Amino acid sequence: MSDPSTPDFRTLLKRSLEKVAELRAALAAREQDVREPLAIVGIGCRFPGGADSPDEFWRVLQGGVDLVRELPEARWPFDPALQAAPATRWAGFLDHVDCFDAGFFGISPREAAVLDPQQRLLLEVAWEALEDAGQPQPALSGSRTGVFVGLTTLDYQQRVLAGEPTDLDVYSLTGNSQCFAAGRLSYLLGLQGPCVAVDTACSSSLTAVHLACDSLRDRQCDLALAGGVNLILSPVATHMLAQAQALSPSGRCRTFDAAADGFVRGEGCGVVVLKRLADARRDGDRIWALVRGSAINQDGRSTGLTAPNVLSQQALLRDALARAGLAPEQVAYIETHGTGTPLGDPIEIEALKAVYGRPRDDGSLCRLGALKTCTGHLEAAAGVAGLIKAVLALHHRQIPKNLNFETLNPRISLQDTPLVVAAEATPWEPGPAPRIAGISAFGFSGSNAHVLIEEPPRDSTSPADPPPASSALASDSPQSPRFDTRHSPSPGPAQPLAPRHAPPAPGALASNSPQSPHFATRHSPSPGPAQPLAPVMPRPRRAPSRRTRRNHPTSPLDIRRPPAPRSRSPPVMPRPRRAPSRRTRRISRMRTRAAMTPRIAPPPTPSCCCRCRPALRARCASSPSACGTGSIASRTPPPCATSSTPPPAGAPIIRTGSPSPAATPASCGPASTPGSPVASTAPSPTVTCVPAAGRGSPSSSPAWAPGVPASAASSSPRSPCSPAPSPTQPTPCGATATSTCGPPSPTTIC
């Protein structure tokens, strides 16, 4: 019989093994969460050359179109001091950046006038990205959707602050601060997930994508919008970059070329919609590509604040590969940062050679692309623009060529490496292994980011396939608030817009036909016949076109009356901020009127002075206590006299109004000896001003001295008041009279 106090080692060992297995499972689940692929389910973009959609952007990339052009004349007046250098005149400019459909987003014209065009553009592109993802706004309101936006420049803020201080209001603050770029998007769409504005210079948007991926993997949000925006609205930043010799004098970005002499600035905006792959498959979302892993770091101590660090870039690339669980040999394409600077390009290539430069057993190559040769450097939006380009290359199975490349930079050597500059367009067909691409972005301040993406799973719905039906109301459904009835025949029912995707080629099998290879049977009841997929949903109405925005511009330069609302129902948007009430507007107008009214010093309070009033001299002489602190100073002043008859010849000049401090006669105050200055708390008295004899019109009299003859004006500036002519029309003290000599000014005389 065993002793009860003796431990059962078998039971303890069994429990220990169970605990170890449990911990291993938890660790594996955590690693799986870290490496969980994320799906890109929507894309919205606005790039130079009319690239307002992914299809248009690919058309530009495939055609090898150079989108860099000279500064438009309507952007800002030419300034020789800031635009003398040729490098400041070239960039990849967008068209109609001053146009915005403010009413569509529930923004008043007054607020839109001071709203940064970068925020305006971000709202439109984010809406288009959600439409591309099939995510209607009513279904997102109140959801755990995150917003991560990269934004660096604040050119429009400088223009707003350059105005009058009285024109600044709360809209000037909310419309030109970086935090409100992301916050406004969450507010208008009713999103309650994380909301972050990122500024790491040129790597801002790719860093935003990395933060969005981490937030999704940590279950902080279920859907995420990530992207960046950049507009050039002032010549100041371009001038400073030209002074730093960072811009290309030739006006072209020649990445990896021997003639590389700097980069060219550019404008654009890009937004991607991210979702966990399991959730995207559950919801039947279309998948553009997968994000396998990403990493960010900083250069730290390098040769200079703005100089890149090759060791930090190597660590960044290795970290991204480790987080994605990939080997360098699996990556076949890298969208480089590639600014075209003599210092940055060789350093970036050295880092790529250290990580991706090992020869591969199968002899495959890794091609290097550079979007900046086509669009210019989009700065805060450069990273997401490169990401969208890589996604389109996976989707269209082709790597676009780099522009402005002829001869490899002599400081760069690619021998004995699989790295090749994409000088020509190259097919990129799927193989046994998934195709993988990397995207790099290195910030001007030393912040770096690298993202690895993979082609979508072959058993998932690709963007070329019809979008699945959603449980929520689609924006093109007759029950949707955004259903468009413009093309509806009257009086019949409303008709939806055209389908999003082009019809199949003649003779091609429809994807919902039983003979189609894409025909799905997973929802078919067994053993019954196979059921087709959901029908092709009509294309939802896109955000306002360039023509619409051009016809309804909203900018400080051209504010027009907003267009009349259409007959159709407006979109269901979160309740906008209420317009100011009548009381608020009335108070605002009063404050504005008071601020705009010239501030004129009030006339001095009338006071009585025995020296300047002949009628009181006898009284002052008989009763000294009556002048000064006595009853005269404290009582209401007695009646005054206004001179209405011409003075006799030789009369002194007496100025109307408040005389200068140097010529102010002593006023009533404490008793003092005659002729001595007296300190008084009462305002200085005003005296009547009449022309001196023989001086003609007042405008021709250059001599001005209160109570002093013209002959003694320059020698006795402090003479006491002289006797004024006898009054003919007594006037109550405090009345106004106009000066009869000198500059006419209505003042109170006493």
XYZ file of C-alpha atoms in Angstrom:
750
model
C 0.000 0.000 0.000
C 1.559 3.343 -1.119
C 2.188 6.227 1.222
C -0.276 9.112 0.587
C 2.467 11.656 1.228
C 4.610 10.278 -1.596
C 4.134 12.351 -4.820
C 2.946 10.633 -7.966
C 5.801 11.375 -10.376
C 3.918 9.959 -13.328
C 1.038 12.346 -12.772
C 3.394 15.296 -12.352
C 5.304 14.377 -15.485
C 2.081 14.026 -17.440
C 0.869 17.433 -16.298
C 4.222 18.993 -17.152
C 4.127 17.577 -20.657
C 0.599 18.862 -21.140
C 1.675 22.318 -19.978
C 4.657 22.322 -22.335
C 2.411 21.349 -25.227
C 0.011 24.127 -24.294
C 2.799 26.716 -24.193
C 4.167 25.514 -27.520
C 0.734 25.867 -29.070
C 0.386 29.379 -27.680
C 3.820 30.302 -28.991
C 3.007 28.872 -32.402
C -0.251 30.792 -32.459
C 1.587 33.981 -31.560
C 4.125 33.416 -34.292
C 1.302 32.679 -36.674
C -0.331 35.967 -35.731
C 2.913 37.820 -36.336
C 3.322 36.195 -39.738
C -0.357 36.116 -40.609
C -0.768 37.389 -44.162
C -2.919 40.459 -44.620
C -5.033 41.015 -47.688
C -5.127 44.190 -49.751
C -8.806 44.322 -50.685
C -9.077 47.866 -52.042
C -6.953 50.500 -53.796
C -7.534 54.188 -54.418
C -5.022 56.489 -56.061
C -4.542 59.889 -57.619
C -1.242 60.302 -59.459
C 0.018 62.639 -62.208
C -0.977 62.089 -65.784
C -4.649 61.488 -65.052
C -3.948 58.270 -63.110
C -7.119 58.501 -61.018
C -7.670 54.754 -60.681
C -5.554 51.577 -60.617
C -6.413 50.873 -64.243
C -5.359 54.346 -65.366
C -2.208 54.134 -63.265
C -1.254 50.873 -64.910
C -1.871 52.387 -68.334
C 0.670 55.085 -67.495
C 3.202 52.566 -66.164
C 2.828 50.194 -69.068
C 3.181 52.978 -71.619
C 6.350 54.369 -70.039
C 4.900 57.873 -69.839
C 7.073 60.566 -68.284
C 4.742 62.498 -65.978
C 7.205 65.205 -64.947
C 6.377 68.622 -66.376
C 7.084 72.291 -65.866
C 5.346 74.299 -63.171
C 1.771 75.242 -64.214
C 1.267 78.984 -64.463
C -1.903 78.859 -62.389
C -0.229 77.240 -59.387
C 1.381 80.418 -58.004
C 2.928 83.614 -59.391
C 6.498 83.341 -60.532
C 8.936 84.481 -57.837
C 12.472 85.139 -59.128
C 13.897 84.936 -55.614
C 12.555 81.412 -55.042
C 12.449 80.015 -58.570
C 15.649 81.258 -60.130
C 17.197 77.772 -60.198
C 16.010 75.521 -63.066
C 15.543 72.634 -60.610
C 12.618 74.438 -58.964
C 10.506 74.533 -62.131
C 9.962 70.787 -62.647
C 7.779 68.291 -60.794
C 5.104 65.674 -61.274
C 2.074 67.944 -60.810
C -1.566 66.981 -60.426
C -4.349 68.860 -62.189
C -7.179 70.758 -60.484
C -5.889 70.439 -56.938
C -8.115 73.400 -56.009
C -11.321 71.556 -56.916
C -13.294 69.744 -54.255
C -16.872 68.574 -53.856
C -17.337 69.865 -50.318
C -21.071 69.234 -50.243
C -20.557 65.527 -50.900
C -18.713 65.220 -47.581
C -20.941 67.607 -45.649
C -18.316 70.362 -45.413
C -19.433 73.975 -45.578
C -17.886 76.311 -48.176
C -16.414 78.444 -45.403
C -14.566 75.483 -43.906
C -13.550 74.142 -47.316
C -11.927 77.465 -48.207
C -9.257 77.042 -45.516
C -9.126 73.238 -45.673
C -5.737 71.961 -46.828
C -6.115 70.508 -50.352
C -4.147 67.510 -49.083
C -7.004 66.711 -46.715
C -9.521 67.252 -49.509
C -7.651 64.859 -51.790
C -7.281 62.283 -49.030
C -11.042 62.212 -48.431
C -11.800 61.556 -52.097
C -9.149 58.863 -52.568
C -10.052 57.067 -49.334
C -13.695 56.977 -50.433
C -12.649 55.496 -53.790
C -10.512 52.874 -52.034
C -13.481 51.792 -49.904
C -15.651 51.607 -53.009
C -13.024 49.439 -54.682
C -13.025 47.194 -51.616
C -16.813 46.891 -51.677
C -17.109 48.426 -48.209
C -20.160 50.723 -48.103
C -19.950 53.577 -45.657
C -23.111 52.759 -43.662
C -21.671 49.342 -42.823
C -18.429 50.928 -41.534
C -20.015 53.468 -39.208
C -19.145 52.505 -35.644
C -16.795 49.710 -36.746
C -13.271 49.041 -35.488
C -11.656 50.424 -38.630
C -8.243 52.055 -38.327
C -6.882 55.013 -40.269
C -3.145 55.464 -40.817
C -2.107 58.437 -42.948
C 1.330 59.696 -43.963
C 1.583 63.472 -44.332
C 4.638 65.734 -44.220
C 4.343 69.113 -45.946
C 2.088 71.943 -44.732
C 2.411 74.403 -47.598
C -1.223 75.468 -47.416
C -0.850 76.318 -43.746
C 1.739 78.926 -44.702
C -0.702 80.489 -47.148
C -3.460 80.602 -44.551
C -1.247 82.072 -41.844
C 0.004 84.730 -44.252
C -3.425 86.347 -44.262
C -4.915 88.799 -41.835
C -5.060 87.642 -38.212
C -8.734 88.551 -38.102
C -9.415 85.979 -40.830
C -8.068 83.082 -38.766
C -10.595 80.896 -36.983
C -10.975 77.354 -35.736
C -11.300 76.085 -39.311
C -7.822 77.442 -40.008
C -6.541 75.199 -37.226
C -8.447 72.016 -37.987
C -7.923 72.372 -41.720
C -4.144 72.722 -41.595
C -2.910 70.426 -38.822
C -1.523 66.978 -39.563
C -3.522 65.160 -36.904
C -6.806 66.276 -38.445
C -5.974 64.648 -41.783
C -6.565 61.225 -40.242
C -9.086 62.396 -37.661
C -11.367 64.002 -40.239
C -11.522 60.773 -42.224
C -12.496 58.766 -39.133
C -15.039 61.421 -38.173
C -16.795 61.613 -41.538
C -16.984 57.831 -41.920
C -17.751 57.107 -38.268
C -14.697 54.870 -37.795
C -13.754 53.978 -34.222
C -10.467 52.136 -34.667
C -6.943 53.516 -34.231
C -6.347 56.835 -35.971
C -2.739 57.914 -36.574
C -1.072 60.621 -38.656
C 2.518 59.701 -39.525
C 5.357 62.031 -40.476
C 8.637 60.298 -41.228
C 9.301 62.330 -44.378
C 9.696 60.182 -47.492
C 8.813 56.932 -45.677
C 5.605 58.256 -44.087
C 3.065 56.299 -46.118
C 4.955 52.990 -46.036
C 5.420 53.406 -42.284
C 1.664 53.955 -42.081
C 1.144 50.643 -43.902
C 3.457 48.909 -41.413
C 1.562 50.353 -38.441
C -1.746 49.307 -39.988
C -0.478 45.738 -40.414
C 0.663 45.565 -36.799
C -2.671 46.939 -35.632
C -4.549 44.269 -37.585
C -2.353 41.467 -36.275
C -2.766 42.711 -32.708
C -6.557 42.709 -33.164
C -6.760 46.433 -32.484
C -8.866 46.846 -35.612
C -10.666 44.638 -38.114
C -10.161 46.833 -41.175
C -7.523 49.458 -41.894
C -7.000 52.293 -44.347
C -3.346 53.148 -44.912
C -1.764 55.612 -47.295
C -0.260 59.026 -47.786
C -0.730 62.293 -49.630
C 1.577 65.033 -50.903
C 0.909 68.310 -52.718
C 3.277 71.140 -53.652
C 1.440 74.352 -52.832
C 4.342 76.697 -52.138
C 7.727 77.334 -53.775
C 9.483 77.662 -50.402
C 10.199 73.963 -49.748
C 11.330 73.456 -53.347
C 13.688 76.401 -53.026
C 15.222 74.980 -49.839
C 15.727 71.565 -51.446
C 17.370 73.233 -54.423
C 19.700 75.089 -52.060
C 20.638 71.717 -50.539
C 21.467 70.458 -54.071
C 18.999 67.606 -53.699
C 16.951 68.452 -56.816
C 17.925 67.581 -60.355
C 18.944 70.613 -62.438
C 17.950 68.695 -65.554
C 14.416 68.193 -64.243
C 14.492 64.379 -64.447
C 15.002 61.600 -61.918
C 17.661 59.236 -63.314
C 17.748 56.423 -60.782
C 20.874 54.213 -60.930
C 22.049 56.037 -64.058
C 25.485 57.526 -64.566
C 23.900 60.926 -65.207
C 21.933 60.924 -61.943
C 22.038 64.418 -60.425
C 19.134 64.493 -57.949
C 15.417 63.880 -57.760
C 12.322 65.727 -58.950
C 9.400 66.437 -56.636
C 5.953 65.040 -57.331
C 2.356 65.061 -56.127
C -0.062 62.262 -55.472
C -2.187 60.305 -53.055
C -2.636 56.593 -52.501
C -4.751 54.573 -50.061
C -4.997 50.805 -49.614
C -7.626 48.905 -47.628
C -6.173 46.090 -45.504
C -7.864 43.128 -43.890
C -6.815 39.876 -42.269
C -6.690 37.115 -44.862
C -9.008 34.846 -42.871
C -11.584 37.635 -42.586
C -11.280 38.484 -46.280
C -11.909 34.864 -47.237
C -14.815 34.649 -44.817
C -16.429 37.758 -46.303
C -15.667 36.762 -49.890
C -13.632 39.906 -50.576
C -11.590 40.370 -53.719
C -7.873 40.269 -52.962
C -5.309 42.323 -54.854
C -2.271 40.964 -52.998
C -1.049 39.791 -49.599
C 1.223 41.633 -47.194
C 3.574 38.970 -45.841
C 5.697 41.138 -43.556
C 7.111 44.582 -42.901
C 9.682 46.342 -40.752
C 10.799 49.853 -39.833
C 13.959 51.249 -38.236
C 16.161 54.346 -38.045
C 19.619 55.154 -39.401
C 20.891 56.344 -36.047
C 24.363 57.842 -36.062
C 25.515 58.129 -39.679
C 27.749 60.470 -41.630
C 25.053 63.156 -41.476
C 21.521 63.840 -40.338
C 20.142 63.338 -43.838
C 22.723 60.788 -45.039
C 21.561 57.142 -45.336
C 23.169 54.341 -43.335
C 23.949 51.167 -45.262
C 24.113 48.997 -42.125
C 20.684 50.172 -40.956
C 19.216 49.404 -44.358
C 20.673 45.900 -44.271
C 19.179 45.285 -40.824
C 15.839 46.577 -42.069
C 15.731 44.153 -45.006
C 16.695 41.162 -42.864
C 14.116 42.066 -40.223
C 11.337 42.277 -42.808
C 12.285 38.881 -44.252
C 12.353 37.319 -40.796
C 8.947 38.713 -39.868
C 7.523 37.412 -43.148
C 9.185 34.003 -42.806
C 10.743 34.312 -46.259
C 14.165 33.711 -47.765
C 15.896 36.333 -49.916
C 15.862 33.928 -52.884
C 12.055 34.032 -52.968
C 11.909 37.744 -53.810
C 11.878 38.421 -57.554
C 11.170 42.152 -57.677
C 12.060 45.118 -55.478
C 10.534 48.564 -55.862
C 13.483 50.608 -54.636
C 13.502 53.993 -52.993
C 15.688 55.118 -55.912
C 15.775 58.897 -55.649
C 18.505 59.316 -58.256
C 20.966 61.104 -55.950
C 24.708 60.432 -56.273
C 24.915 59.429 -52.600
C 21.657 57.584 -51.968
C 21.602 55.196 -54.940
C 25.005 53.500 -54.330
C 24.236 53.062 -50.615
C 20.872 51.473 -51.338
C 22.404 49.073 -53.865
C 25.103 48.032 -51.384
C 22.448 47.181 -48.807
C 20.455 45.190 -51.380
C 23.565 43.286 -52.471
C 24.334 42.342 -48.871
C 20.874 40.803 -48.379
C 19.561 39.836 -51.828
C 22.811 39.652 -53.769
C 23.713 35.991 -53.217
C 23.620 34.015 -56.478
C 20.592 31.741 -56.727
C 20.690 28.069 -57.516
C 17.928 28.274 -60.094
C 19.539 31.254 -61.833
C 16.519 33.507 -61.219
C 16.899 37.270 -61.144
C 15.664 40.027 -58.917
C 14.726 43.128 -60.860
C 14.972 46.632 -59.429
C 12.285 49.176 -60.247
C 12.020 52.899 -59.517
C 8.679 54.681 -59.812
C 10.305 58.076 -59.251
C 11.669 58.016 -62.801
C 8.065 58.242 -64.004
C 6.158 60.358 -61.471
C 8.898 62.125 -59.552
C 9.425 61.802 -55.819
C 6.001 61.827 -54.156
C 7.680 62.249 -50.748
C 5.077 61.367 -48.092
C 3.092 59.355 -50.666
C 6.125 57.723 -52.309
C 5.972 54.498 -50.282
C 2.322 53.707 -50.920
C 2.754 54.645 -54.586
C 5.535 52.061 -54.884
C 3.346 49.541 -53.077
C 0.477 50.090 -55.523
C 2.863 49.751 -58.457
C 4.166 46.417 -57.138
C 0.591 45.169 -56.569
C -0.344 46.067 -60.139
C 2.783 44.328 -61.436
C 1.690 41.146 -59.654
C -1.835 41.513 -60.974
C -0.899 42.224 -64.601
C 2.063 39.806 -64.567
C 4.520 42.346 -65.883
C 7.304 44.463 -64.394
C 7.238 47.990 -65.872
C 10.441 49.547 -67.081
C 12.367 52.399 -65.496
C 12.623 55.640 -67.413
C 15.701 57.806 -67.952
C 18.117 54.877 -67.657
C 20.954 54.413 -70.149
C 24.217 53.550 -68.377
C 24.697 52.096 -64.917
C 26.229 54.432 -62.366
C 29.986 53.713 -62.223
C 29.768 53.736 -58.417
C 27.359 50.771 -58.602
C 28.412 47.225 -59.429
C 25.897 44.412 -59.931
C 28.299 41.728 -61.137
C 27.895 38.233 -59.682
C 24.528 39.167 -58.232
C 20.969 38.354 -59.321
C 20.092 42.070 -59.139
C 19.167 43.671 -62.467
C 17.848 47.161 -63.207
C 14.463 46.945 -64.946
C 15.498 48.870 -68.062
C 12.753 47.212 -70.120
C 9.316 45.847 -69.384
C 9.563 42.199 -68.404
C 6.848 39.522 -68.201
C 6.297 38.120 -64.720
C 4.331 34.938 -65.098
C 3.283 32.812 -62.124
C 5.397 29.784 -61.316
C 5.327 26.888 -58.913
C 6.171 29.190 -56.024
C 4.231 32.335 -55.183
C 5.618 35.560 -56.646
C 6.938 37.981 -54.030
C 7.982 41.634 -54.255
C 9.576 44.067 -51.824
C 9.065 47.812 -51.470
C 11.516 50.198 -49.782
C 11.139 53.759 -48.551
C 13.862 55.725 -46.779
C 12.976 58.951 -45.002
C 14.918 62.189 -45.255
C 15.175 62.157 -41.463
C 16.592 58.610 -41.321
C 13.374 56.592 -40.795
C 13.243 53.540 -43.060
C 10.504 51.067 -44.010
C 10.370 47.858 -46.049
C 7.272 45.812 -46.970
C 7.055 42.378 -48.607
C 3.958 41.424 -50.609
C 2.842 38.231 -52.302
C 0.440 37.429 -55.087
C -3.088 36.531 -53.920
C -3.933 32.905 -53.237
C -4.939 31.142 -56.377
C -8.088 29.799 -54.773
C -9.315 33.281 -53.830
C -11.249 35.901 -55.771
C -8.872 38.120 -57.703
C -9.640 41.667 -58.882
C -10.283 40.317 -62.366
C -13.158 38.197 -61.067
C -16.593 39.652 -60.362
C -17.022 40.998 -56.847
C -19.128 38.868 -54.514
C -22.437 39.999 -53.155
C -22.217 41.663 -49.790
C -24.634 41.304 -46.945
C -24.632 45.083 -46.548
C -26.356 47.347 -49.023
C -24.112 48.008 -51.980
C -23.740 51.593 -53.078
C -25.371 50.718 -56.382
C -28.397 49.039 -54.836
C -31.742 50.829 -55.184
C -31.972 50.759 -51.387
C -28.589 52.406 -51.011
C -28.512 56.141 -50.234
C -25.833 56.533 -52.916
C -27.859 54.847 -55.657
C -27.613 56.943 -58.793
C -30.844 57.663 -60.650
C -29.433 59.948 -63.308
C -29.656 57.291 -66.020
C -32.965 55.877 -64.873
C -35.667 55.999 -67.553
C -38.696 57.921 -66.410
C -41.159 56.896 -65.085
C -39.687 53.438 -64.690
C -37.680 52.272 -61.704
C -34.131 53.475 -61.075
C -31.426 51.606 -62.932
C -27.930 50.934 -61.566
C -24.800 52.242 -63.159
C -22.610 50.245 -65.523
C -20.772 47.198 -64.139
C -17.368 47.777 -62.594
C -15.581 45.272 -64.800
C -15.491 45.137 -68.550
C -17.634 42.464 -70.212
C -15.835 39.285 -71.257
C -14.399 38.998 -74.714
C -16.630 37.508 -77.384
C -16.730 33.786 -77.022
C -15.347 33.840 -73.505
C -17.200 31.861 -70.870
C -18.881 33.785 -68.110
C -17.522 33.106 -64.648
C -20.977 32.029 -63.456
C -21.476 29.592 -66.285
C -21.242 25.869 -65.473
C -18.722 25.535 -68.299
C -16.444 28.210 -66.855
C -13.277 27.109 -65.013
C -14.132 29.731 -62.354
C -17.516 28.120 -61.710
C -17.775 27.455 -57.968
C -19.495 24.426 -56.496
C -18.635 24.888 -52.834
C -22.105 26.248 -52.083
C -23.904 23.718 -54.266
C -26.156 21.280 -52.410
C -25.034 17.731 -52.893
C -25.923 15.772 -54.945
C -27.854 18.481 -56.756
C -26.474 20.480 -59.664
C -23.792 23.075 -59.148
C -24.943 26.597 -58.356
C -23.297 29.651 -59.936
C -21.636 32.402 -57.998
C -23.479 35.586 -57.113
C -24.263 37.740 -60.151
C -21.941 40.538 -61.134
C -22.768 43.588 -59.041
C -23.126 46.886 -60.908
C -20.393 49.407 -60.486
C -20.975 51.764 -57.559
C -20.876 55.454 -58.224
C -17.351 56.778 -57.982
C -16.277 59.938 -56.276
C -16.709 63.152 -58.304
C -14.751 63.147 -61.533
C -12.178 65.744 -62.436
C -14.715 67.484 -64.643
C -17.213 67.670 -61.783
C -14.614 69.023 -59.417
C -13.428 71.470 -62.039
C -16.939 72.802 -62.536
C -17.418 73.198 -58.803
C -14.089 74.422 -57.454
C -13.707 75.365 -53.829
C -10.588 77.319 -53.059
C -9.616 80.670 -51.577
C -8.871 81.842 -55.092
C -12.266 80.971 -56.529
C -15.097 80.324 -54.095
C -18.348 79.907 -55.923
C -21.837 79.132 -54.785
C -22.119 75.398 -54.080
C -24.131 73.470 -56.669
C -27.785 72.858 -56.025
C -28.509 69.439 -54.543
C -29.648 66.776 -56.925
C -33.057 65.286 -56.794
C -31.724 61.977 -55.578
C -31.258 61.282 -51.908
C -27.972 62.524 -50.461
C -25.483 59.985 -49.128
C -25.987 58.855 -45.585
C -23.110 60.522 -43.799
C -22.440 61.038 -40.125
C -24.098 64.154 -38.876
C -21.861 67.111 -39.822
C -21.028 69.916 -37.506
C -23.951 72.259 -37.085
C -23.811 75.605 -38.779
C -23.329 78.540 -36.426
C -26.591 79.830 -34.960
C -27.861 83.302 -35.706
C -26.638 84.504 -32.350
C -23.185 83.060 -32.967
C -23.036 84.580 -36.439
C -24.222 87.935 -35.099
C -21.548 87.924 -32.385
C -18.955 86.861 -34.957
C -19.948 89.689 -37.284
C -19.786 92.171 -34.418
C -16.329 90.947 -33.464
C -15.160 91.008 -37.047
C -16.579 94.515 -37.536
C -14.930 95.683 -34.336
C -11.638 94.089 -35.344
C -11.746 95.658 -38.805
C -12.724 99.137 -37.498
C -9.650 101.390 -37.171
C -8.809 101.915 -33.551
C -9.034 105.673 -32.873
C -8.088 106.945 -29.479
C -11.153 108.303 -27.648
C -11.275 112.062 -27.124
C -9.985 113.222 -23.775
C -12.495 113.770 -21.011
C -13.304 117.468 -20.699
C -11.807 119.114 -17.688
C -11.668 122.689 -16.489
C -8.498 124.648 -16.102
C -8.275 128.069 -14.573
C -5.305 128.992 -16.734
C -7.108 128.264 -19.973
C -10.468 129.717 -19.016
C -10.501 133.518 -18.596
C -13.937 133.422 -16.973
C -12.527 131.426 -14.058
C -9.305 133.342 -13.464
C -10.937 135.804 -11.157
C -12.504 132.953 -9.252
C -9.222 131.087 -9.006
C -7.459 134.257 -7.829
C -10.064 134.968 -5.138
C -10.367 131.314 -4.046
C -7.245 129.226 -4.767
C -8.851 126.152 -3.234
C -11.475 126.175 -5.989
C -8.823 125.119 -8.568
C -6.953 121.820 -8.208
C -8.235 119.233 -5.821
C -11.125 121.433 -4.806
C -14.691 121.360 -5.988
C -14.063 122.450 -9.572
C -12.098 119.312 -10.457
C -14.693 117.039 -8.922
C -17.833 118.747 -10.129
C -19.336 118.810 -13.618
C -17.400 121.317 -15.663
C -19.079 124.649 -16.267
C -20.182 125.744 -19.729
C -17.447 126.179 -22.332
C -17.029 128.695 -25.106
C -16.658 128.052 -28.790
C -15.082 130.714 -30.928
C -17.327 131.399 -33.876
C -16.048 134.873 -34.891
C -12.711 135.685 -36.495
C -10.110 136.639 -33.889
C -8.526 140.061 -33.923
C -5.248 140.577 -35.621
C -2.314 139.311 -33.613
C -4.330 136.756 -31.707
C -2.379 133.634 -30.782
C -2.842 130.251 -32.422
C -4.813 127.896 -30.188
C -4.931 124.228 -31.296
C -8.058 122.133 -31.146
C -7.603 118.586 -29.901
C -5.170 116.935 -27.550
C -1.851 118.743 -27.777
C 1.402 116.849 -27.795
C 3.011 116.078 -24.443
C 5.666 118.658 -25.059
C 3.094 121.413 -25.569
C 0.391 120.420 -23.074
C -0.416 123.226 -20.644
C -0.799 122.442 -16.998
C -4.273 121.231 -16.175
C -6.264 121.428 -13.000
C -4.534 119.597 -10.220
C -3.158 120.181 -6.769
C -2.599 123.782 -5.783
C 0.717 125.100 -7.038
C 2.434 128.276 -7.779
C 1.550 130.039 -11.010
C 3.620 128.905 -13.961
C 4.859 125.673 -12.386
C 3.851 122.340 -13.905
C 1.146 120.539 -12.012
C 0.743 116.740 -11.984
C -2.809 115.725 -12.545
C -4.660 112.487 -13.006
C -7.281 114.144 -15.170
C -6.821 114.116 -18.964
C -5.147 117.059 -20.622
C -7.563 119.829 -21.584
C -8.394 120.706 -25.132
C -8.179 124.224 -26.427
C -9.683 126.135 -29.317
C -7.528 126.562 -32.376
C -7.861 129.642 -34.581
C -5.677 130.883 -37.441
C -2.966 133.427 -36.788
C -3.360 136.839 -38.308
C -2.034 137.299 -41.802
C -1.484 133.610 -42.520
C -4.282 132.999 -44.974
C -5.794 129.497 -45.211
C -5.098 126.897 -42.533
C -3.473 124.545 -45.003
C -0.794 127.090 -45.755
C 0.215 127.609 -42.137
C 3.234 125.469 -41.259
C 3.585 126.724 -37.679
C 1.682 124.905 -34.952
C 1.909 125.769 -31.258
C -0.906 125.723 -28.727
C -1.600 129.158 -27.352
C 1.616 130.662 -28.746
C 1.879 133.439 -31.364
C 3.274 132.408 -34.699
C 6.395 134.424 -34.134
C 7.144 132.634 -30.865
C 6.009 129.132 -31.818
C 9.512 127.734 -32.175
C 11.006 129.472 -29.152
C 8.321 128.835 -26.520
C 6.805 125.420 -27.061
C 5.738 125.174 -23.394
C 4.140 128.622 -22.931
C 0.970 128.564 -20.885
C -2.413 129.007 -22.458
C -3.136 132.541 -23.677
C -6.492 134.216 -23.258
C -8.995 132.958 -25.752
C -11.339 135.364 -27.518
C -14.546 136.163 -25.753
C -17.232 133.574 -26.431
C -20.207 134.529 -28.487
C -22.133 131.217 -28.327
C -21.744 129.307 -25.082
C -21.767 125.512 -25.578
C -22.123 122.825 -22.915
C -18.835 121.255 -21.883
C -18.237 118.067 -23.843
C -19.679 119.324 -27.151
C -17.730 118.829 -30.352
C -16.319 121.501 -32.581
C -14.208 121.467 -35.704
C -10.808 123.033 -35.766
C -10.575 126.252 -37.711
C -6.851 125.957 -38.339
C -4.615 123.028 -39.077
C -5.851 119.546 -40.024
C -9.625 119.379 -39.511
C -10.518 116.915 -36.752
C -13.706 116.813 -34.714
C -12.706 117.036 -31.066
C -14.217 117.972 -27.769
C -13.262 121.416 -26.598
C -13.557 122.723 -23.106
